[in-house]
C-alpha positions as MATLAB code, in Angstrom:
seq = 'MSAPPSSVLATSARGATFLICLQVGSRALTFIVNQILLRYLSPELLGVSSQLELYAISVLYFARESLRVALQRQRPDFAHVGDDGGAESPDASKSGSGKAEKEKLGASSDALGLRAQESVNLSYIAIALGPPLAFVFATLYIRRASPEVLSTPYVRESLSLYAFATVLELLIEPCFVVAQQQMLYGLRATAETGATVTRCVITCGMAIWASRSGWNVGVLPFALGQVGYAALLNVVYYSQVWRKSREGGFALFPRAMTSDPSSQYALSRFYRPALTLAVNLYAQSGLKHLLTQGDSLLIALFTDLQSQGVYALASNYGSLLARMLFQPIEESSRGVFGRLLASPSPSPASSAMTTNDSARNAAARKVSRDAIISAATYLTTLLHLYLLLSLFITAVGPTLAPLLLRTIAGPVWSFAGTVLSIYCYYIPLLALNGILEAFVAAVAKPVELRTQSAWMLAFSAGFVGAGYVLLNVYDLGAKGLVAANAVNMVLRIVWSWGFVKRWLRTEGVTLSIAGCLPSPGSIGVGVMIWNWMRTVEGELRGDWMDLVRAGGVGVVYGAAL';
ca = [
     -19.383 -115.382   75.803;
     -19.646 -111.629   75.552;
     -21.093 -109.682   72.676;
     -18.715 -108.081   70.150;
     -17.828 -104.475   71.011;
     -19.337 -103.195   67.772;
     -22.643 -104.873   68.616;
     -22.639 -103.441   72.131;
     -21.847  -99.958   70.839;
     -24.558 -100.148   68.194;
     -27.130 -101.293   70.738;
     -26.051  -98.603   73.176;
     -26.339  -95.947   70.470;
     -29.884  -97.047   69.644;
     -30.674  -97.114   73.346;
     -29.304  -93.615   73.831;
     -31.544  -92.397   71.003;
     -34.557  -94.025   72.637;
     -33.776  -92.468   76.020;
     -33.111  -89.004   74.590;
     -36.453  -89.085   72.762;
     -38.047  -90.335   75.983;
     -36.614  -87.430   77.977;
     -37.669  -84.794   75.469;
     -41.142  -86.254   75.021;
     -41.743  -86.784   78.726;
     -40.583  -83.297   79.636;
     -42.659  -81.705   76.903;
     -45.772  -83.608   77.938;
     -45.199  -82.947   81.646;
     -44.626  -79.262   80.934;
     -47.872  -78.952   78.987;
     -49.892  -80.759   81.646;
     -48.328  -78.670   84.390;
     -49.434  -75.482   82.671;
     -53.013  -76.780   82.693;
     -52.764  -77.848   86.341;
     -51.414  -74.477   87.443;
     -54.763  -72.891   86.614;
     -56.499  -75.260   89.045;
     -53.907  -75.327   91.849;
     -52.840  -72.917   94.555;
     -49.165  -72.445   95.484;
     -49.862  -74.236   98.782;
     -51.094  -77.379   97.007;
     -48.099  -77.340   94.691;
     -45.883  -77.090   97.780;
     -47.509  -80.150   99.375;
     -47.253  -82.100   96.109;
     -43.529  -81.299   95.889;
     -43.090  -82.661   99.436;
     -44.889  -85.889   98.546;
     -42.807  -86.198   95.390;
     -39.646  -85.810   97.480;
     -40.979  -88.532   99.812;
     -41.456  -90.949   96.887;
     -38.071  -90.119   95.349;
     -36.340  -90.726   98.695;
     -37.972  -94.120   99.271;
     -37.132  -95.298   95.760;
     -33.573  -93.972   95.907;
     -32.642  -95.576   99.227;
     -34.313  -98.852   98.266;
     -32.855  -99.464   94.824;
     -30.115  -97.036   93.757;
     -27.071  -98.780   95.234;
     -28.282 -102.171   93.957;
     -28.826 -100.791   90.466;
     -25.336  -99.304   90.386;
     -23.795 -102.515   91.714;
     -25.554 -104.620   89.077;
     -24.480 -102.237   86.302;
     -20.873 -102.667   87.430;
     -21.157 -106.473   87.580;
     -18.362 -108.322   85.797;
     -19.031 -109.173   82.138;
     -17.529 -112.653   82.322;
     -18.817 -115.841   83.884;
     -15.619 -117.176   85.356;
     -17.363 -117.801   88.663;
     -20.025 -119.984   87.089;
     -19.425 -123.578   88.013;
     -16.821 -122.826   90.693;
     -19.115 -123.804   93.537;
     -20.614 -126.861   91.956;
     -24.187 -125.620   92.169;
     -24.353 -123.011   89.417;
     -22.349 -124.917   86.853;
     -23.415 -124.544   83.256;
     -24.571 -127.717   81.511;
     -21.439 -128.259   79.432;
     -18.904 -127.382   82.144;
     -17.983 -131.041   82.743;
     -17.815 -132.060   79.116;
     -14.559 -132.425   77.243;
     -15.912 -130.438   74.323;
     -14.277 -132.555   71.611;
     -16.776 -133.494   68.953;
     -19.596 -131.316   70.371;
     -21.695 -129.314   67.978;
     -21.621 -125.515   67.783;
     -25.182 -125.373   69.071;
     -23.967 -126.766   72.416;
     -21.581 -123.802   72.712;
     -24.420 -121.435   71.982;
     -26.525 -123.246   74.537;
     -23.787 -122.875   77.136;
     -23.603 -119.153   76.427;
     -27.372 -118.879   76.759;
     -27.259 -120.768   80.045;
     -24.560 -118.390   81.335;
     -26.674 -115.384   80.386;
     -29.635 -116.983   82.121;
     -27.563 -117.557   85.264;
     -26.441 -113.937   85.304;
     -30.020 -112.771   84.792;
     -31.115 -114.971   87.712;
     -28.386 -113.458   89.903;
     -29.679 -109.977   89.084;
     -33.297 -110.974   89.680;
     -32.416 -112.452   93.070;
     -30.591 -109.285   94.143;
     -33.441 -107.063   92.928;
     -35.724 -108.590   95.570;
     -33.606 -106.891   98.236;
     -34.891 -103.559   96.882;
     -38.442 -104.902   97.011;
     -37.931 -106.024  100.602;
     -36.515 -102.621  101.593;
     -39.449 -100.737  100.073;
     -42.242 -101.272  102.659;
     -40.161 -100.514  105.799;
     -38.596  -97.450  104.149;
     -42.007  -96.232  102.999;
     -43.402  -96.694  106.515;
     -40.461  -95.020  108.288;
     -40.334  -92.036  105.905;
     -44.132  -91.631  106.043;
     -44.075  -91.675  109.845;
     -41.289  -89.089  109.918;
     -43.155  -86.956  107.404;
     -46.380  -86.951  109.429;
     -44.537  -86.142  112.650;
     -42.525  -83.314  111.086;
     -45.288  -81.875  108.907;
     -46.650  -78.475  109.834;
     -50.318  -78.010  110.827;
     -50.831  -76.254  107.510;
     -49.751  -79.387  105.641;
     -51.830  -81.725  107.815;
     -54.904  -79.553  107.263;
     -54.659  -80.046  103.485;
     -57.644  -82.102  102.270;
     -56.847  -85.807  101.830;
     -53.164  -85.358  102.656;
     -52.969  -88.555  104.746;
     -54.815  -90.529  102.088;
     -52.502  -89.071   99.459;
     -49.425  -90.018  101.496;
     -50.750  -93.586  101.800;
     -51.285  -93.712   98.045;
     -47.766  -92.409   97.423;
     -46.402  -95.109   99.765;
     -48.404  -97.761   97.918;
     -47.209  -96.383   94.559;
     -43.532  -96.528   95.573;
     -43.843 -100.145   96.739;
     -45.729 -100.971   93.541;
     -43.019  -99.316   91.442;
     -40.327 -101.327   93.229;
     -42.059 -104.520   92.064;
     -40.721 -103.889   88.540;
     -37.094 -104.208   89.721;
     -36.688 -107.868   88.605;
     -37.851 -106.870   85.127;
     -35.903 -103.606   85.102;
     -32.530 -105.201   85.928;
     -33.044 -107.807   83.181;
     -33.998 -105.103   80.683;
     -30.978 -103.041   81.686;
     -28.661 -106.042   81.531;
     -29.870 -107.113   78.097;
     -30.029 -103.509   76.827;
     -33.764 -103.587   76.098;
     -33.937  -99.802   75.779;
     -37.010  -99.909   73.572;
     -38.927 -101.669   76.335;
     -37.876  -99.055   78.864;
     -38.854  -96.199   76.553;
     -42.254  -97.778   75.847;
     -42.964  -98.446   79.524;
     -41.912  -95.041   80.832;
     -43.620  -93.111   78.038;
     -46.892  -94.958   78.558;
     -46.642  -94.554   82.329;
     -45.942  -90.816   82.013;
     -48.953  -90.345   79.742;
     -51.117  -92.287   82.208;
     -49.973  -90.189   85.143;
     -50.573  -86.931   83.269;
     -54.054  -87.972   82.119;
     -55.126  -89.130   85.597;
     -53.679  -86.112   87.422;
     -54.938  -83.504   84.987;
     -58.323  -85.154   84.401;
     -59.148  -85.540   88.075;
     -58.003  -82.001   88.942;
     -60.197  -80.477   86.231;
     -63.191  -82.678   87.074;
     -62.899  -81.921   90.804;
     -62.584  -78.186   90.156;
     -65.689  -78.106   87.982;
     -67.588  -80.233   90.489;
     -66.651  -77.965   93.382;
     -64.857  -80.791   95.194;
     -61.685  -79.789   97.049;
     -59.519  -82.874   96.532;
     -56.245  -81.346   97.693;
     -53.251  -83.256   96.324;
     -55.233  -86.447   95.701;
     -54.913  -86.123   91.871;
     -51.115  -86.275   92.135;
     -51.283  -89.380   94.342;
     -53.690  -91.209   92.026;
     -51.547  -90.223   89.042;
     -48.514  -91.755   90.757;
     -50.410  -95.007   91.378;
     -51.410  -95.101   87.712;
     -47.789  -94.515   86.710;
     -46.528  -97.431   88.831;
     -49.349  -99.744   87.734;
     -48.698  -99.238   84.020;
     -44.966  -99.780   84.515;
     -45.761 -103.193   86.021;
     -48.130 -104.122   83.201;
     -45.674 -103.265   80.417;
     -42.535 -104.644   82.040;
     -43.993 -107.953   83.190;
     -45.885 -108.573   79.947;
     -42.637 -108.307   77.990;
     -39.978 -109.686   80.344;
     -42.064 -112.680   81.460;
     -41.824 -114.096   77.935;
     -38.086 -113.475   77.824;
     -37.630 -115.244   81.159;
     -39.166 -118.418   79.757;
     -36.988 -118.214   76.659;
     -33.836 -117.370   78.647;
     -34.125 -120.054   81.285;
     -34.476 -117.822   84.331;
     -37.333 -116.938   86.641;
     -38.688 -113.572   87.765;
     -38.798 -114.720   91.393;
     -35.892 -115.663   93.709;
     -34.359 -119.028   92.951;
     -31.562 -120.938   94.713;
     -28.289 -120.826   92.760;
     -26.501 -123.573   94.706;
     -26.967 -125.862   97.699;
     -23.393 -125.380   98.912;
     -23.430 -123.046  101.985;
     -19.726 -122.204  101.476;
     -20.281 -120.939   97.929;
     -20.024 -117.307   96.776;
     -23.819 -117.016   97.034;
     -25.157 -115.643  100.314;
     -28.193 -117.660  101.444;
     -27.639 -119.709   98.268;
     -29.209 -116.897   96.224;
     -27.340 -113.569   96.372;
     -24.047 -113.202   94.522;
     -21.615 -112.032   97.218;
     -19.360 -109.658   95.201;
     -22.340 -107.691   93.868;
     -24.002 -107.714   97.278;
     -20.821 -106.423   98.956;
     -20.468 -103.681   96.360;
     -24.089 -102.632   96.898;
     -23.541 -102.401  100.658;
     -20.410 -100.290  100.147;
     -22.267  -97.997   97.742;
     -25.246  -97.522  100.044;
     -23.710  -94.823  102.256;
     -22.260  -93.014   99.228;
     -25.633  -93.116   97.490;
     -27.317  -91.681  100.577;
     -24.866  -88.780  100.717;
     -25.343  -88.135   97.000;
     -29.107  -88.066   97.445;
     -28.865  -85.576  100.297;
     -26.613  -83.303   98.224;
     -28.819  -83.573   95.130;
     -32.078  -82.942   96.976;
     -30.564  -80.478   99.464;
     -32.563  -77.487   98.237;
     -35.848  -79.426   98.405;
     -35.087  -80.594  101.938;
     -34.006  -77.134  103.039;
     -37.064  -75.302  101.757;
     -39.341  -77.995  103.202;
     -37.784  -77.483  106.635;
     -37.598  -73.701  106.835;
     -40.380  -72.184  104.699;
     -44.146  -72.210  104.407;
     -46.131  -74.056  101.761;
     -46.563  -71.017   99.530;
     -42.800  -70.486   99.302;
     -42.323  -74.182   98.570;
     -44.833  -74.038   95.744;
     -43.272  -70.880   94.303;
     -39.776  -72.394   94.412;
     -41.002  -75.610   92.778;
     -42.543  -73.568   89.978;
     -39.479  -71.335   89.507;
     -37.020  -74.239   89.530;
     -39.109  -76.233   87.047;
     -39.345  -73.309   84.657;
     -35.815  -72.047   85.206;
     -34.048  -75.397   84.978;
     -35.850  -76.303   81.761;
     -33.199  -74.497   79.695;
     -30.421  -76.112   81.728;
     -31.815  -79.611   81.206;
     -32.600  -79.208   77.520;
     -29.502  -77.258   76.377;
     -26.678  -77.185   78.903;
     -26.885  -80.789   80.102;
     -26.407  -82.374   76.619;
     -23.488  -80.013   75.937;
     -21.943  -80.911   79.285;
     -22.241  -84.639   78.625;
     -20.802  -84.402   75.096;
     -17.988  -82.135   76.318;
     -17.060  -84.679   78.968;
     -16.560  -87.174   76.145;
     -14.563  -84.682   74.071;
     -12.247  -83.866   76.968;
     -11.860  -87.543   77.773;
     -10.801  -88.406   74.208;
      -8.519  -85.406   73.743;
      -6.773  -85.640   77.096;
      -6.329  -89.402   77.322;
      -2.718  -90.226   78.194;
      -0.773  -91.590   75.213;
       0.308  -95.203   75.450;
       3.930  -95.562   76.572;
       6.415  -97.033   74.190;
       7.834 -100.480   74.988;
      10.544 -100.314   77.616;
      13.997 -101.086   76.379;
      17.445 -100.876   77.892;
      18.820  -99.610   74.613;
      16.333  -97.222   73.016;
      16.781  -96.835   69.296;
      16.559  -93.625   67.349;
      13.177  -94.680   65.966;
      11.870  -95.253   69.520;
      12.967  -91.759   70.509;
      11.245  -90.287   67.487;
       8.011  -92.142   68.270;
       8.074  -90.922   71.873;
       8.687  -87.335   70.743;
       5.755  -87.598   68.332;
       3.530  -88.975   71.108;
       4.466  -86.064   73.351;
       3.774  -83.637   70.500;
       0.350  -85.168   69.838;
      -0.401  -85.015   73.547;
       0.490  -81.324   73.723;
      -1.559  -80.590   70.609;
      -4.501  -82.380   72.224;
      -4.106  -80.301   75.391;
      -4.059  -77.084   73.359;
      -7.148  -78.241   71.448;
      -8.961  -79.037   74.705;
      -8.014  -75.658   76.179;
      -9.221  -73.900   73.015;
     -12.463  -75.860   73.078;
     -13.017  -74.984   76.738;
     -12.246  -71.306   76.184;
     -14.563  -71.107   73.186;
     -17.382  -72.825   75.026;
     -16.980  -70.589   78.082;
     -17.006  -67.550   75.780;
     -20.247  -68.721   74.145;
     -21.772  -69.477   77.555;
     -20.931  -65.988   78.789;
     -22.473  -64.473   75.652;
     -25.618  -66.491   76.276;
     -25.486  -65.443   79.929;
     -25.509  -61.807   78.830;
     -28.703  -62.463   76.908;
     -30.365  -64.428   79.734;
     -29.544  -61.895   82.447;
     -30.427  -58.877   80.280;
     -33.781  -60.129   78.952;
     -34.825  -62.976   81.246;
     -35.609  -61.114   84.493;
     -38.197  -58.968   82.686;
     -39.462  -61.463   80.102;
     -39.829  -64.494   82.411;
     -42.521  -62.990   84.699;
     -44.530  -61.854   81.639;
     -44.319  -65.349   80.186;
     -45.328  -66.881   83.524;
     -48.354  -64.619   83.848;
     -49.440  -65.398   80.290;
     -49.070  -69.180   80.597;
     -49.930  -69.911   84.234;
     -52.491  -67.163   84.776;
     -52.618  -64.153   87.115;
     -52.921  -66.323   90.248;
     -49.192  -67.126   89.889;
     -48.037  -63.616   88.986;
     -46.451  -63.089   92.423;
     -44.018  -65.936   91.625;
     -42.500  -63.824   88.868;
     -40.006  -62.210   91.261;
     -38.509  -65.593   92.168;
     -38.346  -66.584   88.505;
     -36.580  -63.281   87.731;
     -33.919  -64.027   90.353;
     -33.588  -67.583   89.012;
     -32.549  -66.113   85.641;
     -29.323  -64.902   87.276;
     -28.711  -68.431   88.610;
     -29.012  -70.232   85.242;
     -25.628  -69.005   83.864;
     -23.922  -70.308   86.997;
     -25.366  -73.762   86.319;
     -23.949  -73.673   82.786;
     -20.453  -72.509   83.772;
     -20.197  -75.004   86.627;
     -21.302  -77.879   84.406;
     -18.656  -77.377   81.720;
     -15.827  -76.768   84.219;
     -16.712  -79.873   86.229;
     -16.828  -81.859   82.973;
     -13.184  -80.903   82.388;
     -12.280  -81.822   85.969;
     -13.971  -85.212   85.633;
     -11.983  -85.938   82.460;
      -8.491  -85.207   83.825;
      -8.578  -85.516   87.626;
      -6.813  -88.460   89.264;
      -8.670  -90.529   91.888;
      -7.007  -88.665   94.759;
      -7.978  -85.352   93.164;
     -11.562  -86.541   92.741;
     -11.657  -87.402   96.441;
     -10.365  -83.927   97.206;
     -13.091  -82.472   95.022;
     -15.721  -84.526   96.847;
     -14.465  -83.205  100.185;
     -14.690  -79.616   98.920;
     -18.165  -80.257   97.490;
     -19.266  -81.506  100.887;
     -17.829  -78.387  102.520;
     -19.589  -76.155   99.991;
     -22.840  -78.014  100.628;
     -22.429  -77.355  104.351;
     -21.977  -73.681  103.469;
     -25.112  -73.881  101.348;
     -27.078  -75.256  104.292;
     -25.740  -72.496  106.540;
     -26.527  -69.766  104.021;
     -29.945  -71.271  103.436;
     -30.701  -71.342  107.139;
     -29.761  -67.675  107.536;
     -31.623  -66.486  104.432;
     -34.723  -68.627  105.027;
     -35.024  -68.768  108.800;
     -33.398  -65.511  109.928;
     -34.146  -63.092  107.109;
     -37.324  -64.915  106.022;
     -36.629  -64.474  102.300;
     -38.504  -67.647  101.324;
     -37.927  -69.006   97.818;
     -35.812  -65.974   96.881;
     -33.414  -66.791   99.701;
     -33.075  -70.389   98.567;
     -32.186  -69.320   95.014;
     -29.563  -66.975   96.493;
     -28.139  -69.787   98.661;
     -27.930  -72.048   95.605;
     -26.116  -69.278   93.736;
     -23.536  -68.927   96.535;
     -22.924  -72.675   96.498;
     -22.549  -72.676   92.706;
     -20.110  -69.740   92.730;
     -17.886  -71.588   95.222;
     -17.905  -74.696   93.029;
     -17.052  -72.620   89.944;
     -14.131  -70.947   91.721;
     -12.719  -74.311   92.841;
     -13.120  -75.918   89.392;
     -11.628  -72.887   87.617;
      -8.612  -72.983   89.926;
      -8.126  -76.707   89.332;
      -8.407  -76.399   85.539;
      -6.031  -73.439   85.451;
      -3.439  -75.248   87.594;
      -3.706  -78.429   85.534;
      -3.208  -76.603   82.247;
      -0.308  -74.592   83.695;
       1.543  -77.823   84.530;
       1.143  -78.768   80.870;
       2.522  -75.444   79.683;
      -0.823  -73.968   78.572;
      -2.224  -70.700   79.905;
      -5.912  -70.180   80.612;
      -7.050  -66.618   81.262;
     -10.374  -65.064   82.170;
      -9.845  -62.356   79.552;
      -9.884  -64.956   76.788;
     -13.322  -66.192   77.877;
     -15.057  -62.843   78.370;
     -17.278  -61.302   75.668;
     -16.054  -58.162   73.946;
     -16.536  -54.807   75.725;
     -19.067  -53.842   73.066;
     -21.215  -56.927   73.755;
     -21.073  -56.279   77.490;
     -21.999  -52.612   76.957;
     -25.004  -53.471   74.800;
     -26.077  -56.065   77.349;
     -25.975  -53.517   80.152;
     -28.000  -51.068   78.022;
     -30.653  -53.702   77.234;
     -30.823  -54.752   80.897;
     -31.224  -51.133   81.985;
     -33.940  -50.467   79.388;
     -35.806  -53.617   80.399;
     -35.735  -52.648   84.068;
     -36.894  -49.116   83.213;
     -39.975  -50.172   81.244;
     -40.793  -53.079   83.580;
     -43.124  -50.926   85.674;
     -45.070  -49.906   82.555;
     -45.795  -53.460   81.442;
     -49.312  -54.693   82.176;
     -48.623  -58.349   81.422;
     -50.744  -58.746   78.291;
     -49.780  -60.315   74.985;
     -48.612  -57.022   73.461;
     -46.170  -56.447   76.303;
     -44.860  -59.974   75.873;
     -44.418  -59.419   72.126;
     -42.676  -56.076   72.638;
     -40.238  -57.377   75.267;
     -39.706  -60.571   73.313;
     -38.977  -58.588   70.145;
     -36.225  -56.657   71.904;
     -34.798  -59.957   73.125;
     -34.803  -61.440   69.616;
     -33.024  -58.401   68.157;
     -30.429  -58.470   70.936;
     -29.904  -62.208   70.525;
     -29.373  -61.809   66.783;
     -26.894  -58.985   67.410;
     -24.896  -61.168   69.792;
];
């Protein structure tokens, strides 16, 4: 028995609110703690910590991601329950006549318990994959690490702690899949918020204490913070889900589902359709991870620790606006495009269509065309606003960002301001690509999505090539990586723009660049502000008054736009 759609939607809405608040709170807290840590860390240590973070992310991703996706796509019904004779619900063999309503509710509860047990059983595959993946990736990391990395104090101990923390975090998978299945978003928000606070307190507290004590602990504070994060996740998840397992009739450890070896349960425990889906998703998930973390892998391979630390700082600062503003707009726009551009339902087929049928079909076509025009207008307006905002970011950001960095992070990080300035030119590309790809995702057919994936792979190969040349040949460091990312993003924008324009043309709607561009006056003022900012940049000393003066010009320009 499945929950009513209205109940599912209401629960999902509450869960979305929880997760949005979790994201904002976690990012704000992490940002504040990072500003404190920057005053006690060198760029080299930040570079090593970013490598260890990439190590942990990779182990977790390859161990659990495909299984999580497979379980989320698991069928909502329980038609398979009872088919093999071993997982039959208690009332499957009863005639049902004369049985009380509570027996039906009990059967539904038993079915939910069986599905929860299936998910718990499959989650132990992720736990089993964790230790060998952690060992293999740690061995590869040590063998490939530069002498500069290996000479970092406590780097091997920190790597061991990160490996332990990833395995410890994987232990929550049985609880996580149950929480996800039963939409316990409040539990997830509580666990992850508490774990984030714990990690921040441990990392920041130990770094400050070690600095004042004169003890060079290297990246050990980050490793201990990660262990604290994983430990608190286990405490919160198991304390809450253990009680629900007793009430729901399932266990948080693997349990045989049937004794029939020919059933749809592999080894009598693992539901075959979900297991097959997870195996099929594994290669795709690996490719997605490589594409997502491509810049981190590239800079780790071809640059020194200082460049890695500078890029980590610049990307964290620079992408903050993208994550907080552009990403929510992109996600909501994807929903808008999906609703507006959904194909109208066809009228019932008939050999002799009546006049009323013809009128209804004509009205459906008219509504569809109106929806296409509305979507095109929405897209054009949003692109226009993005380009206006891009004028502001590129005119003010390259001068204001280094001043802000020096004020917040201290003079030791002032040399990273150049990379952050270049990153300001990359942010508008992130915004434009996001909204165009949201349109593509809403209207593209499966074959077109496969074509897009092939082009994305080709662009990523171009990104790797450009990154190799800029990092390894021209030795541009973090600046070269930002430039390589920009080239990749421009190629993706060009492809998406061409697709959107062709799709709208087939529907009789024209999309032009001129309709998206800001007015000549806005562009002219933006160029003047950019030129003035670059002129006075050499006169700025980096104190609060300079920040106020440059920020005041930015506020006036933003209000004028």
